[in-house]
Amino acid sequence: LYMSLEKNTLPAGAEAVVNAILTRRSCRNYLPQFPEESLIDQIVEAGTYAASGKSKQPWRIIVIRDAATQARIRQANASFLKADVADPFYGAPVYLLVVSERENPNHVYDGTLVLGNMMLCAHALGLASCWINRAREMFDQPEWQAWLREIGLEGDFEGIGFLALGYAAGDPSPRKPRRECVVKV
């Protein structure tokens, strides 16, 4: 694909999509500036357009901007790490959390696609993002299931992942070579 992009052999309209896929990088250093609400809304909307098994859309996307809630989440998330990490969200000003209805057999796959859509959309809009793990471990805890109920989500949800979101402080890491991972039969 990258070779095709360089040779401009892509169909009209496809170049921007392929470019976003090929140039997106995970960001691990953010400016403290909050992104415009309209940009966050567009990113979240892109997440809602992810494919899902039988179009069940079992996910919920939670936008977390509140500093006290973020501090609580950072502390809980870091508690699952073996190393001492003060901020597993790298200073991002916004956290997007994807949880998904555990009873749906495709909930993990469907929620994963939501995060992928949001990462690509963020990049296309000039924002940086990084998938943050340990949402499953957090939301397996009764206190975090209770928190979901406190914010109005009833049901049994599994944490799929967090997305650290904001403006990058510095250049993204260079593209790493792709390893051989395609088998054609």
Coordinates of N, CA and C in Angstrom, one line a residue:
L1 N 0.8 -1.2 0.0 CA 0.0 0.0 0.0 C 0.9 1.3 0.0
Y2 N 1.9 1.3 0.8 CA 2.7 2.4 0.9 C 3.4 2.7 -0.4
M3 N 3.8 1.7 -1.1 CA 4.4 1.9 -2.4 C 3.4 2.4 -3.4
S4 N 2.1 2.0 -3.3 CA 1.1 2.5 -4.1 C 0.8 3.9 -3.8
L5 N 0.8 4.3 -2.6 CA 0.6 5.7 -2.2 C 1.7 6.6 -2.8
E6 N 2.9 6.2 -2.7 CA 4.0 7.0 -3.3 C 3.9 7.1 -4.8
K7 N 3.4 6.2 -5.4 CA 3.2 6.2 -6.9 C 1.9 6.9 -7.4
N8 N 1.1 7.3 -6.4 CA -0.2 7.9 -6.7 C -1.1 7.1 -7.6
T9 N -1.1 5.8 -7.3 CA -2.0 4.9 -8.0 C -3.3 4.6 -7.3
L10 N -3.6 5.3 -6.3 CA -4.8 5.1 -5.5 C -6.0 5.7 -6.2
P11 N -7.2 5.1 -6.1 CA -8.4 5.8 -6.6 C -8.6 7.1 -5.9
A12 N -9.3 8.0 -6.6 CA -9.7 9.3 -6.0 C -10.4 9.1 -4.7
G13 N -10.0 9.9 -3.7 CA -10.6 9.8 -2.4 C -9.9 8.8 -1.4
A14 N -9.2 7.8 -2.0 CA -8.6 6.8 -1.1 C -7.3 7.2 -0.5
E15 N -6.7 8.2 -1.1 CA -5.3 8.6 -0.7 C -5.4 9.1 0.8
A16 N -6.3 9.9 1.1 CA -6.4 10.4 2.5 C -6.6 9.3 3.5
V17 N -7.4 8.3 3.2 CA -7.6 7.2 4.1 C -6.4 6.3 4.3
V18 N -5.8 6.0 3.1 CA -4.6 5.2 3.2 C -3.4 6.0 3.9
N19 N -3.3 7.2 3.6 CA -2.3 8.1 4.3 C -2.5 8.1 5.8
A20 N -3.7 8.2 6.2 CA -4.0 8.2 7.7 C -3.6 6.8 8.3
I21 N -3.9 5.7 7.6 CA -3.5 4.4 8.1 C -2.0 4.3 8.2
L22 N -1.3 4.7 7.1 CA 0.2 4.5 7.1 C 1.0 5.5 7.9
T23 N 0.4 6.7 8.3 CA 1.2 7.7 9.0 C 0.8 7.8 10.5
R24 N -0.3 7.2 10.9 CA -0.7 7.3 12.3 C 0.4 6.7 13.2
R25 N 0.7 7.3 14.3 CA 1.6 6.8 15.3 C 1.0 7.0 16.7
S26 N 1.4 6.2 17.6 CA 1.0 6.3 19.0 C 1.8 7.5 19.6
C27 N 1.1 8.3 20.3 CA 1.8 9.5 21.0 C 1.9 9.2 22.5
R28 N 3.1 9.5 23.0 CA 3.4 9.3 24.4 C 3.9 10.6 25.1
N29 N 3.5 11.7 24.5 CA 3.8 13.0 25.1 C 2.8 14.1 24.5
Y30 N 2.0 14.6 25.4 CA 0.9 15.5 25.0 C 1.1 16.9 25.6
L31 N 0.6 17.9 24.8 CA 0.4 19.3 25.3 C -0.8 19.3 26.3
P32 N -0.8 20.2 27.2 CA -1.9 20.2 28.2 C -3.2 20.9 27.6
Q33 N -3.1 21.4 26.4 CA -4.2 22.1 25.8 C -5.3 21.1 25.4
F34 N -6.6 21.4 25.8 CA -7.7 20.6 25.4 C -8.1 20.8 23.9
P35 N -8.3 19.7 23.2 CA -8.8 19.8 21.8 C -10.2 20.5 21.8
E36 N -10.5 21.1 20.7 CA -11.9 21.7 20.6 C -12.9 20.6 20.7
E37 N -14.0 20.9 21.3 CA -15.1 20.0 21.5 C -15.6 19.4 20.2
S38 N -15.6 20.2 19.2 CA -16.1 19.7 17.9 C -15.2 18.6 17.3
L39 N -13.9 18.7 17.6 CA -13.0 17.6 17.1 C -13.2 16.4 17.9
I40 N -13.4 16.5 19.2 CA -13.7 15.3 20.1 C -15.0 14.7 19.6
D41 N -16.0 15.5 19.3 CA -17.3 14.9 18.8 C -17.1 14.2 17.5
Q42 N -16.3 14.7 16.6 CA -16.1 14.0 15.3 C -15.4 12.7 15.5
I43 N -14.4 12.7 16.4 CA -13.7 11.4 16.7 C -14.6 10.4 17.3
V44 N -15.4 10.8 18.3 CA -16.3 9.9 18.9 C -17.4 9.4 17.9
E45 N -17.8 10.3 17.0 CA -18.8 9.8 16.0 C -18.2 8.8 15.1
A46 N -16.9 9.0 14.7 CA -16.2 8.0 13.9 C -16.2 6.7 14.5
G47 N -16.0 6.7 15.9 CA -16.0 5.4 16.6 C -17.3 4.7 16.5
T48 N -18.4 5.5 16.5 CA -19.7 4.8 16.4 C -20.0 4.2 15.1
Y49 N -19.2 4.5 14.1 CA -19.4 4.0 12.7 C -18.6 2.7 12.5
A50 N -18.0 2.2 13.6 CA -17.2 1.0 13.5 C -18.1 -0.2 13.1
A51 N -17.6 -1.1 12.4 CA -18.3 -2.3 12.1 C -18.6 -3.1 13.4
S52 N -19.7 -3.8 13.4 CA -20.0 -4.6 14.6 C -20.8 -5.8 14.1
G53 N -20.6 -7.0 14.8 CA -21.4 -8.2 14.4 C -22.9 -8.0 14.5
K54 N -23.5 -8.2 13.4 CA -25.0 -8.1 13.2 C -25.4 -6.6 13.5
S55 N -24.5 -5.7 13.4 CA -24.8 -4.3 13.7 C -25.4 -4.1 15.1
K56 N -24.9 -4.9 16.1 CA -25.5 -4.7 17.4 C -24.9 -3.5 18.1
Q57 N -23.7 -3.0 17.7 CA -23.1 -1.8 18.3 C -23.2 -1.9 19.9
P58 N -22.5 -2.9 20.5 CA -22.6 -3.2 21.9 C -21.7 -2.3 22.8
W59 N -21.1 -1.3 22.2 CA -20.1 -0.5 22.9 C -20.8 0.8 23.5
R60 N -20.1 1.4 24.4 CA -20.4 2.7 24.9 C -19.0 3.5 24.9
I61 N -19.0 4.7 24.5 CA -17.8 5.5 24.5 C -18.0 6.6 25.5
I62 N -17.1 6.7 26.4 CA -17.2 7.7 27.5 C -16.0 8.7 27.4
V63 N -16.4 9.9 27.3 CA -15.4 11.0 27.2 C -15.1 11.5 28.6
I64 N -13.9 11.5 28.9 CA -13.4 11.8 30.3 C -12.5 13.0 30.2
R65 N -13.0 14.2 30.7 CA -12.3 15.4 30.7 C -12.1 15.9 32.2
D66 N -12.8 15.4 33.1 CA -12.8 15.8 34.5 C -11.4 15.4 35.1
A67 N -10.7 16.4 35.7 CA -9.4 16.1 36.2 C -9.4 15.1 37.4
A68 N -10.4 15.2 38.3 CA -10.4 14.3 39.4 C -10.7 12.9 38.9
T69 N -11.6 12.7 38.0 CA -11.9 11.4 37.4 C -10.6 10.8 36.7
Q70 N -10.0 11.7 36.0 CA -8.8 11.3 35.3 C -7.7 10.8 36.3
A71 N -7.5 11.5 37.4 CA -6.5 11.2 38.4 C -6.9 9.8 39.0
R72 N -8.1 9.6 39.2 CA -8.6 8.3 39.8 C -8.3 7.1 38.8
I73 N -8.6 7.4 37.5 CA -8.3 6.4 36.5 C -6.8 6.1 36.3
R74 N -6.0 7.2 36.3 CA -4.6 7.0 36.1 C -4.0 6.1 37.3
Q75 N -4.5 6.4 38.5 CA -4.0 5.7 39.6 C -4.4 4.2 39.5
A76 N -5.7 3.9 39.2 CA -6.1 2.6 39.1 C -5.4 1.9 37.9
N77 N -5.3 2.5 36.8 CA -4.7 1.9 35.6 C -3.2 1.6 35.9
A78 N -2.5 2.5 36.6 CA -1.1 2.3 36.9 C -0.9 1.1 37.9
S79 N -1.9 0.9 38.7 CA -1.8 -0.2 39.7 C -1.6 -1.6 39.1
F80 N -2.0 -1.7 37.8 CA -1.9 -3.0 37.1 C -0.5 -3.2 36.4
L81 N 0.3 -2.2 36.5 CA 1.6 -2.2 35.8 C 2.7 -2.8 36.8
K82 N 3.6 -3.5 36.3 CA 4.7 -4.0 37.1 C 5.7 -2.9 37.5
A83 N 5.9 -1.9 36.6 CA 6.8 -0.8 36.8 C 6.1 0.3 37.5
D84 N 6.8 1.2 38.1 CA 6.2 2.4 38.8 C 6.0 3.5 37.7
V85 N 4.8 3.7 37.3 CA 4.5 4.7 36.3 C 3.5 5.6 36.9
A86 N 3.8 6.9 36.9 CA 3.0 7.9 37.5 C 1.8 8.3 36.6
D87 N 2.0 8.3 35.2 CA 0.9 8.6 34.3 C 0.9 7.7 33.1
P88 N 0.2 6.7 33.2 CA 0.1 5.8 32.0 C -0.6 6.4 30.8
F89 N -1.2 7.6 31.0 CA -1.9 8.3 29.9 C -1.0 9.4 29.3
Y90 N 0.3 9.5 29.7 CA 1.3 10.4 29.1 C 0.9 11.9 29.0
G91 N 0.1 12.3 30.0 CA -0.3 13.7 30.1 C -1.4 14.1 29.1
A92 N -2.1 13.2 28.5 CA -3.1 13.6 27.6 C -4.2 14.3 28.3
P93 N -4.8 15.3 27.7 CA -5.9 16.1 28.4 C -7.2 15.4 28.3
V94 N -7.4 14.5 27.4 CA -8.7 13.8 27.3 C -8.5 12.3 27.2
Y95 N -9.4 11.6 27.9 CA -9.4 10.1 27.8 C -10.7 9.7 27.2
L96 N -10.7 8.8 26.2 CA -11.9 8.2 25.7 C -11.8 6.8 26.1
L97 N -12.9 6.3 26.7 CA -13.0 4.9 27.2 C -14.0 4.2 26.4
V98 N -13.7 3.0 26.0 CA -14.6 2.1 25.3 C -14.9 0.9 26.2
V99 N -16.2 0.7 26.5 CA -16.6 -0.5 27.2 C -17.7 -1.1 26.3
S100 N -17.9 -2.4 26.5 CA -18.8 -3.1 25.6 C -19.6 -4.2 26.4
E101 N -20.8 -4.4 25.9 CA -21.7 -5.3 26.6 C -21.1 -6.7 26.6
R102 N -20.8 -7.2 27.8 CA -20.2 -8.5 27.9 C -21.0 -9.7 27.3
E103 N -22.3 -9.6 27.3 CA -23.1 -10.7 26.9 C -23.1 -10.8 25.3
N104 N -22.6 -9.8 24.6 CA -22.5 -9.9 23.2 C -21.3 -10.7 22.8
P105 N -21.4 -11.8 22.0 CA -20.3 -12.6 21.7 C -19.1 -11.9 21.0
N106 N -19.4 -10.8 20.3 CA -18.4 -10.1 19.6 C -17.9 -8.8 20.2
H107 N -18.3 -8.7 21.5 CA -18.0 -7.3 22.2 C -16.6 -6.9 22.2
V108 N -15.6 -7.8 22.3 CA -14.2 -7.3 22.3 C -13.8 -6.9 20.9
Y109 N -14.2 -7.7 19.9 CA -13.8 -7.3 18.5 C -14.4 -6.0 18.1
D110 N -15.7 -5.9 18.4 CA -16.5 -4.7 18.0 C -15.9 -3.5 18.7
G111 N -15.6 -3.6 20.0 CA -15.0 -2.4 20.8 C -13.7 -2.0 20.3
T112 N -12.9 -3.1 19.8 CA -11.6 -2.8 19.3 C -11.7 -2.0 18.0
L113 N -12.6 -2.3 17.2 CA -12.8 -1.5 15.9 C -13.2 -0.1 16.2
V114 N -13.9 0.2 17.3 CA -14.3 1.5 17.7 C -13.0 2.3 18.0
L115 N -12.1 1.7 18.8 CA -10.8 2.4 19.1 C -10.0 2.6 17.9
G116 N -10.0 1.7 16.9 CA -9.2 1.9 15.7 C -9.8 3.0 14.9
N117 N -11.1 3.1 14.7 CA -11.7 4.2 14.0 C -11.3 5.5 14.6
M118 N -11.4 5.6 16.0 CA -11.2 6.8 16.6 C -9.7 7.3 16.5
M119 N -8.8 6.3 16.5 CA -7.4 6.7 16.4 C -7.1 7.2 15.0
L120 N -7.7 6.6 14.0 CA -7.5 7.1 12.6 C -8.1 8.4 12.4
C121 N -9.3 8.6 12.9 CA -10.0 9.9 12.8 C -9.2 11.0 13.5
A122 N -8.7 10.7 14.7 CA -7.9 11.7 15.5 C -6.7 12.1 14.6
H123 N -6.0 11.2 14.1 CA -4.9 11.5 13.3 C -5.2 12.4 12.1
A124 N -6.3 12.0 11.4 CA -6.7 12.7 10.2 C -7.1 14.2 10.6
L125 N -7.6 14.4 11.8 CA -8.0 15.7 12.3 C -6.8 16.5 12.9
G126 N -5.6 15.9 12.9 CA -4.5 16.6 13.5 C -4.3 16.4 15.0
L127 N -5.0 15.5 15.6 CA -4.7 15.2 17.0 C -3.9 13.9 17.1
A128 N -3.4 13.7 18.3 CA -2.6 12.5 18.6 C -3.4 11.6 19.5
S129 N -3.0 10.3 19.5 CA -3.7 9.4 20.4 C -2.8 8.2 20.7
C130 N -3.2 7.5 21.7 CA -2.5 6.3 22.1 C -3.5 5.4 22.8
W131 N -3.5 4.1 22.3 CA -4.4 3.1 23.0 C -3.7 2.8 24.3
I132 N -4.5 2.9 25.4 CA -4.0 2.6 26.7 C -4.7 1.3 27.2
N133 N -4.0 0.3 27.5 CA -4.5 -1.0 27.9 C -4.9 -1.0 29.4
R134 N -5.3 -2.1 29.9 CA -5.7 -2.4 31.3 C -7.2 -1.9 31.6
A135 N -8.0 -1.6 30.6 CA -9.4 -1.3 30.8 C -10.1 -2.5 31.3
R136 N -9.8 -3.7 30.7 CA -10.4 -4.9 31.1 C -10.2 -5.2 32.6
E137 N -8.9 -5.1 33.0 CA -8.6 -5.3 34.4 C -9.3 -4.4 35.3
M138 N -9.4 -3.1 34.9 CA -10.1 -2.1 35.8 C -11.5 -2.4 35.9
F139 N -12.2 -2.7 34.8 CA -13.6 -2.8 34.8 C -14.1 -4.2 35.2
D140 N -13.1 -5.1 35.5 CA -13.5 -6.4 36.2 C -13.6 -6.1 37.7
Q141 N -13.2 -5.0 38.1 CA -13.3 -4.6 39.6 C -14.7 -4.1 39.9
P142 N -15.3 -4.5 41.0 CA -16.7 -4.0 41.4 C -16.7 -2.5 41.5
E143 N -15.7 -1.8 42.0 CA -15.8 -0.4 42.1 C -15.9 0.3 40.8
W144 N -15.3 -0.2 39.7 CA -15.4 0.4 38.4 C -16.7 0.1 37.7
Q145 N -17.3 -1.1 38.0 CA -18.6 -1.4 37.5 C -19.6 -0.5 38.2
A146 N -19.4 -0.2 39.5 CA -20.3 0.8 40.2 C -20.1 2.2 39.6
W147 N -18.9 2.6 39.2 CA -18.7 3.9 38.6 C -19.5 4.0 37.3
L148 N -19.5 2.9 36.5 CA -20.3 2.9 35.3 C -21.8 3.1 35.6
R149 N -22.3 2.5 36.6 CA -23.7 2.7 37.0 C -23.9 4.2 37.5
E150 N -22.9 4.7 38.2 CA -23.0 6.1 38.7 C -23.2 7.1 37.5
I151 N -22.5 6.8 36.4 CA -22.6 7.7 35.3 C -23.7 7.3 34.3
G152 N -24.6 6.4 34.7 CA -25.8 6.1 34.0 C -25.7 4.8 33.1
L153 N -24.7 4.0 33.2 CA -24.7 2.8 32.3 C -25.1 1.6 33.2
E154 N -26.2 1.0 32.8 CA -26.6 -0.2 33.5 C -26.3 -1.4 32.6
G155 N -25.9 -2.5 33.3 CA -25.6 -3.7 32.5 C -24.2 -4.2 32.9
D156 N -23.8 -5.2 32.3 CA -22.4 -5.8 32.5 C -21.5 -5.5 31.4
F157 N -20.6 -4.5 31.6 CA -19.7 -4.1 30.6 C -18.3 -4.5 30.8
E158 N -17.6 -4.8 29.8 CA -16.2 -5.1 29.8 C -15.4 -3.9 29.3
G159 N -14.3 -3.6 30.0 CA -13.5 -2.5 29.5 C -12.7 -3.0 28.3
I160 N -12.7 -2.3 27.2 CA -12.0 -2.7 26.0 C -10.7 -1.9 25.9
G161 N -10.7 -0.7 26.1 CA -9.5 0.1 26.0 C -9.8 1.6 26.2
F162 N -8.7 2.3 26.6 CA -8.8 3.8 26.7 C -8.0 4.3 25.5
L163 N -8.4 5.5 25.2 CA -7.6 6.3 24.2 C -7.2 7.6 24.8
A164 N -5.9 7.8 24.9 CA -5.3 9.1 25.3 C -5.4 9.9 24.1
L165 N -5.9 11.2 24.3 CA -6.2 12.0 23.2 C -5.8 13.5 23.4
G166 N -5.2 14.1 22.5 CA -4.8 15.5 22.6 C -3.8 15.9 21.5
Y167 N -3.2 17.0 21.7 CA -2.2 17.5 20.7 C -0.8 17.0 21.1
A168 N -0.1 16.5 20.2 CA 1.2 15.9 20.4 C 2.2 17.0 20.8
A169 N 3.0 16.7 21.8 CA 4.1 17.6 22.2 C 5.4 17.0 21.6
G170 N 5.7 17.5 20.4 CA 6.8 16.9 19.6 C 6.4 16.0 18.5
D171 N 7.4 15.6 17.8 CA 7.2 14.8 16.6 C 6.9 13.3 17.0
P172 N 6.1 12.7 16.2 CA 5.8 11.2 16.5 C 7.0 10.4 16.2
S173 N 7.0 9.2 16.8 CA 8.1 8.3 16.6 C 8.1 7.9 15.1
P174 N 9.3 7.6 14.5 CA 9.4 7.3 13.1 C 8.7 5.9 12.9
R175 N 8.2 5.7 11.7 CA 7.6 4.5 11.3 C 8.6 3.4 11.4
K176 N 8.2 2.3 12.0 CA 9.0 1.1 12.1 C 8.8 0.2 10.9
P177 N 9.8 -0.5 10.5 CA 9.6 -1.4 9.4 C 8.5 -2.4 9.7
R178 N 7.8 -2.8 8.8 CA 6.7 -3.9 9.0 C 7.4 -5.2 8.9
R179 N 7.1 -6.1 9.8 CA 7.7 -7.4 9.8 C 6.9 -8.3 8.8
E180 N 7.5 -9.4 8.4 CA 6.8 -10.3 7.5 C 5.7 -11.0 8.2
C181 N 4.5 -10.7 7.8 CA 3.3 -11.3 8.5 C 2.2 -11.7 7.5
V182 N 2.5 -11.7 6.2 CA 1.4 -12.0 5.3 C 1.8 -13.3 4.6
V183 N 0.8 -14.2 4.6 CA 0.9 -15.5 3.9 C -0.1 -15.6 2.9
K184 N 0.3 -15.8 1.7 CA -0.7 -15.9 0.5 C -0.7 -17.4 0.1
V185 N -1.9 -17.9 0.0 CA -2.1 -19.3 -0.4 C -3.0 -19.4 -1.7

